[in-house]
Amino acid sequence: MAESSINAHDSAQFKPFVWNPVQGLDHKERRYALFLNDARDVVQGAYTLMELLAWDEDRRDEAHPSNGPAPLLSAADRASLQRLAIASLGMLHAEIEGQCEEVGKAH
């Protein structure tokens, strides 16, 4: 994640919002700050997505044809969003493991 962010941020004319500014940081600090930016976005997005899915499931369980709104998401949409969360968190986990290995090698 962080490596792709470095390349995307360096070459883009539009500079996306970042949680941690990277100007003035050395390469290692910059890479870590970009990783933290990506990780924070993935975690916040996954958290919000899981809240939305739980809300929609509760709404679906309570809905009857005669007394309430239908669920917002179809079964296919729910499955797609769940796979998105799984894939995003899996990529984040892999990057965290890589970062941990790098720290371990430095000591």
PDB file of C-alpha atoms in Angstrom:
ATOM      1  CA  MET A   1       0.000   0.000   0.000  1.00  0.00           C
ATOM      2  CA  ALA A   2       2.566   2.532   1.070  1.00  0.00           C
ATOM      3  CA  GLU A   3       4.747   2.018  -1.979  1.00  0.00           C
ATOM      4  CA  SER A   4       1.864   2.627  -4.373  1.00  0.00           C
ATOM      5  CA  SER A   5       0.887   5.687  -2.367  1.00  0.00           C
ATOM      6  CA  ILE A   6       4.387   7.080  -2.660  1.00  0.00           C
ATOM      7  CA  ASN A   7       4.317   6.756  -6.440  1.00  0.00           C
ATOM      8  CA  ALA A   8       0.760   8.063  -6.767  1.00  0.00           C
ATOM      9  CA  HIS A   9       1.404  11.031  -4.494  1.00  0.00           C
ATOM     10  CA  ASP A  10       4.670  11.973  -6.226  1.00  0.00           C
ATOM     11  CA  SER A  11       3.325  11.973  -9.774  1.00  0.00           C
ATOM     12  CA  ALA A  12      -0.186  13.356  -9.273  1.00  0.00           C
ATOM     13  CA  GLN A  13      -0.959  16.985 -10.001  1.00  0.00           C
ATOM     14  CA  PHE A  14      -3.854  16.779  -7.566  1.00  0.00           C
ATOM     15  CA  LYS A  15      -2.550  16.127  -4.077  1.00  0.00           C
ATOM     16  CA  PRO A  16      -5.029  14.076  -2.053  1.00  0.00           C
ATOM     17  CA  PHE A  17      -5.812  14.772   1.567  1.00  0.00           C
ATOM     18  CA  VAL A  18      -3.362  13.143   3.962  1.00  0.00           C
ATOM     19  CA  TRP A  19      -3.576  12.690   7.693  1.00  0.00           C
ATOM     20  CA  ASN A  20       0.172  12.970   8.217  1.00  0.00           C
ATOM     21  CA  PRO A  21       2.068  15.553   6.150  1.00  0.00           C
ATOM     22  CA  VAL A  22       5.096  14.046   4.429  1.00  0.00           C
ATOM     23  CA  GLN A  23       7.013  17.188   3.455  1.00  0.00           C
ATOM     24  CA  GLY A  24      10.437  17.399   5.064  1.00  0.00           C
ATOM     25  CA  LEU A  25      10.565  13.758   6.089  1.00  0.00           C
ATOM     26  CA  ASP A  26      13.400  11.440   5.116  1.00  0.00           C
ATOM     27  CA  HIS A  27      12.550   8.436   2.919  1.00  0.00           C
ATOM     28  CA  LYS A  28      11.903   6.030   5.810  1.00  0.00           C
ATOM     29  CA  GLU A  29       9.754   8.518   7.748  1.00  0.00           C
ATOM     30  CA  ARG A  30       7.885   9.469   4.568  1.00  0.00           C
ATOM     31  CA  ARG A  31       7.123   5.850   3.733  1.00  0.00           C
ATOM     32  CA  TYR A  32       5.886   5.237   7.277  1.00  0.00           C
ATOM     33  CA  ALA A  33       3.702   8.388   7.244  1.00  0.00           C
ATOM     34  CA  LEU A  34       2.168   7.339   3.913  1.00  0.00           C
ATOM     35  CA  PHE A  35       1.513   3.868   5.289  1.00  0.00           C
ATOM     36  CA  LEU A  36      -0.203   5.358   8.345  1.00  0.00           C
ATOM     37  CA  ASN A  37      -2.328   7.543   6.052  1.00  0.00           C
ATOM     38  CA  ASP A  38      -3.438   4.498   4.053  1.00  0.00           C
ATOM     39  CA  ALA A  39      -3.974   2.379   7.165  1.00  0.00           C
ATOM     40  CA  ARG A  40      -6.098   5.033   8.838  1.00  0.00           C
ATOM     41  CA  ASP A  41      -8.289   5.413   5.753  1.00  0.00           C
ATOM     42  CA  VAL A  42      -8.730   1.643   5.353  1.00  0.00           C
ATOM     43  CA  VAL A  43      -9.598   1.118   9.016  1.00  0.00           C
ATOM     44  CA  GLN A  44     -12.029   4.041   9.153  1.00  0.00           C
ATOM     45  CA  GLY A  45     -13.637   2.963   5.881  1.00  0.00           C
ATOM     46  CA  ALA A  46     -13.970  -0.658   7.009  1.00  0.00           C
ATOM     47  CA  TYR A  47     -15.431   0.448  10.335  1.00  0.00           C
ATOM     48  CA  THR A  48     -18.019   2.644   8.616  1.00  0.00           C
ATOM     49  CA  LEU A  49     -18.823  -0.086   6.117  1.00  0.00           C
ATOM     50  CA  MET A  50     -19.371  -2.665   8.840  1.00  0.00           C
ATOM     51  CA  GLU A  51     -21.648  -0.233  10.701  1.00  0.00           C
ATOM     52  CA  LEU A  52     -23.644   0.325   7.502  1.00  0.00           C
ATOM     53  CA  LEU A  53     -23.949  -3.407   6.867  1.00  0.00           C
ATOM     54  CA  ALA A  54     -25.082  -4.041  10.458  1.00  0.00           C
ATOM     55  CA  TRP A  55     -27.627  -1.214  10.238  1.00  0.00           C
ATOM     56  CA  ASP A  56     -28.958  -2.526   6.939  1.00  0.00           C
ATOM     57  CA  GLU A  57     -29.176  -6.067   8.307  1.00  0.00           C
ATOM     58  CA  ASP A  58     -31.155  -4.858  11.325  1.00  0.00           C
ATOM     59  CA  ARG A  59     -33.400  -2.908   8.997  1.00  0.00           C
ATOM     60  CA  ARG A  60     -33.867  -5.971   6.789  1.00  0.00           C
ATOM     61  CA  ASP A  61     -34.724  -8.162   9.785  1.00  0.00           C
ATOM     62  CA  GLU A  62     -37.355  -5.684  10.954  1.00  0.00           C
ATOM     63  CA  ALA A  63     -38.852  -5.017   7.525  1.00  0.00           C
ATOM     64  CA  HIS A  64     -42.072  -6.692   6.551  1.00  0.00           C
ATOM     65  CA  PRO A  65     -43.733  -5.953   3.244  1.00  0.00           C
ATOM     66  CA  SER A  66     -46.470  -4.033   4.996  1.00  0.00           C
ATOM     67  CA  ASN A  67     -44.706  -2.095   7.743  1.00  0.00           C
ATOM     68  CA  GLY A  68     -41.426  -0.587   6.770  1.00  0.00           C
ATOM     69  CA  PRO A  69     -38.830   0.261   4.230  1.00  0.00           C
ATOM     70  CA  ALA A  70     -37.063  -2.453   2.344  1.00  0.00           C
ATOM     71  CA  PRO A  71     -33.376  -3.049   2.999  1.00  0.00           C
ATOM     72  CA  LEU A  72     -31.072  -0.555   1.371  1.00  0.00           C
ATOM     73  CA  LEU A  73     -28.678  -3.180   0.046  1.00  0.00           C
ATOM     74  CA  SER A  74     -29.341  -6.318  -1.960  1.00  0.00           C
ATOM     75  CA  ALA A  75     -27.695  -9.607  -1.016  1.00  0.00           C
ATOM     76  CA  ALA A  76     -25.270  -9.163  -3.929  1.00  0.00           C
ATOM     77  CA  ASP A  77     -24.369  -5.623  -2.775  1.00  0.00           C
ATOM     78  CA  ARG A  78     -23.837  -6.843   0.780  1.00  0.00           C
ATOM     79  CA  ALA A  79     -21.561  -9.648  -0.396  1.00  0.00           C
ATOM     80  CA  SER A  80     -19.607  -7.275  -2.620  1.00  0.00           C
ATOM     81  CA  LEU A  81     -19.085  -4.787   0.213  1.00  0.00           C
ATOM     82  CA  GLN A  82     -18.040  -7.548   2.590  1.00  0.00           C
ATOM     83  CA  ARG A  83     -15.469  -8.781   0.057  1.00  0.00           C
ATOM     84  CA  LEU A  84     -14.212  -5.206  -0.298  1.00  0.00           C
ATOM     85  CA  ALA A  85     -13.691  -4.977   3.462  1.00  0.00           C
ATOM     86  CA  ILE A  86     -11.992  -8.381   3.560  1.00  0.00           C
ATOM     87  CA  ALA A  87      -9.652  -7.524   0.683  1.00  0.00           C
ATOM     88  CA  SER A  88      -8.801  -4.078   2.081  1.00  0.00           C
ATOM     89  CA  LEU A  89      -8.078  -5.420   5.534  1.00  0.00           C
ATOM     90  CA  GLY A  90      -6.077  -8.298   4.046  1.00  0.00           C
ATOM     91  CA  MET A  91      -3.872  -5.887   2.103  1.00  0.00           C
ATOM     92  CA  LEU A  92      -3.448  -3.733   5.194  1.00  0.00           C
ATOM     93  CA  HIS A  93      -2.518  -6.805   7.236  1.00  0.00           C
ATOM     94  CA  ALA A  94       0.078  -7.851   4.646  1.00  0.00           C
ATOM     95  CA  GLU A  95       1.638  -4.381   4.693  1.00  0.00           C
ATOM     96  CA  ILE A  96       1.721  -4.371   8.499  1.00  0.00           C
ATOM     97  CA  GLU A  97       3.469  -7.762   8.451  1.00  0.00           C
ATOM     98  CA  GLY A  98       6.020  -6.407   5.962  1.00  0.00           C
ATOM     99  CA  GLN A  99       6.641  -3.362   8.124  1.00  0.00           C
ATOM    100  CA  CYS A 100       7.082  -5.587  11.193  1.00  0.00           C
ATOM    101  CA  GLU A 101       9.621  -7.737   9.322  1.00  0.00           C
ATOM    102  CA  GLU A 102      11.583  -4.626   8.346  1.00  0.00           C
ATOM    103  CA  VAL A 103      11.640  -3.460  11.977  1.00  0.00           C
ATOM    104  CA  GLY A 104      12.770  -6.918  13.060  1.00  0.00           C
ATOM    105  CA  LYS A 105      15.642  -6.924  10.559  1.00  0.00           C
ATOM    106  CA  ALA A 106      16.817  -3.501  11.732  1.00  0.00           C
ATOM    107  CA  HIS A 107      17.449  -4.802  15.252  1.00  0.00           C
TER     108      HIS A 107
END
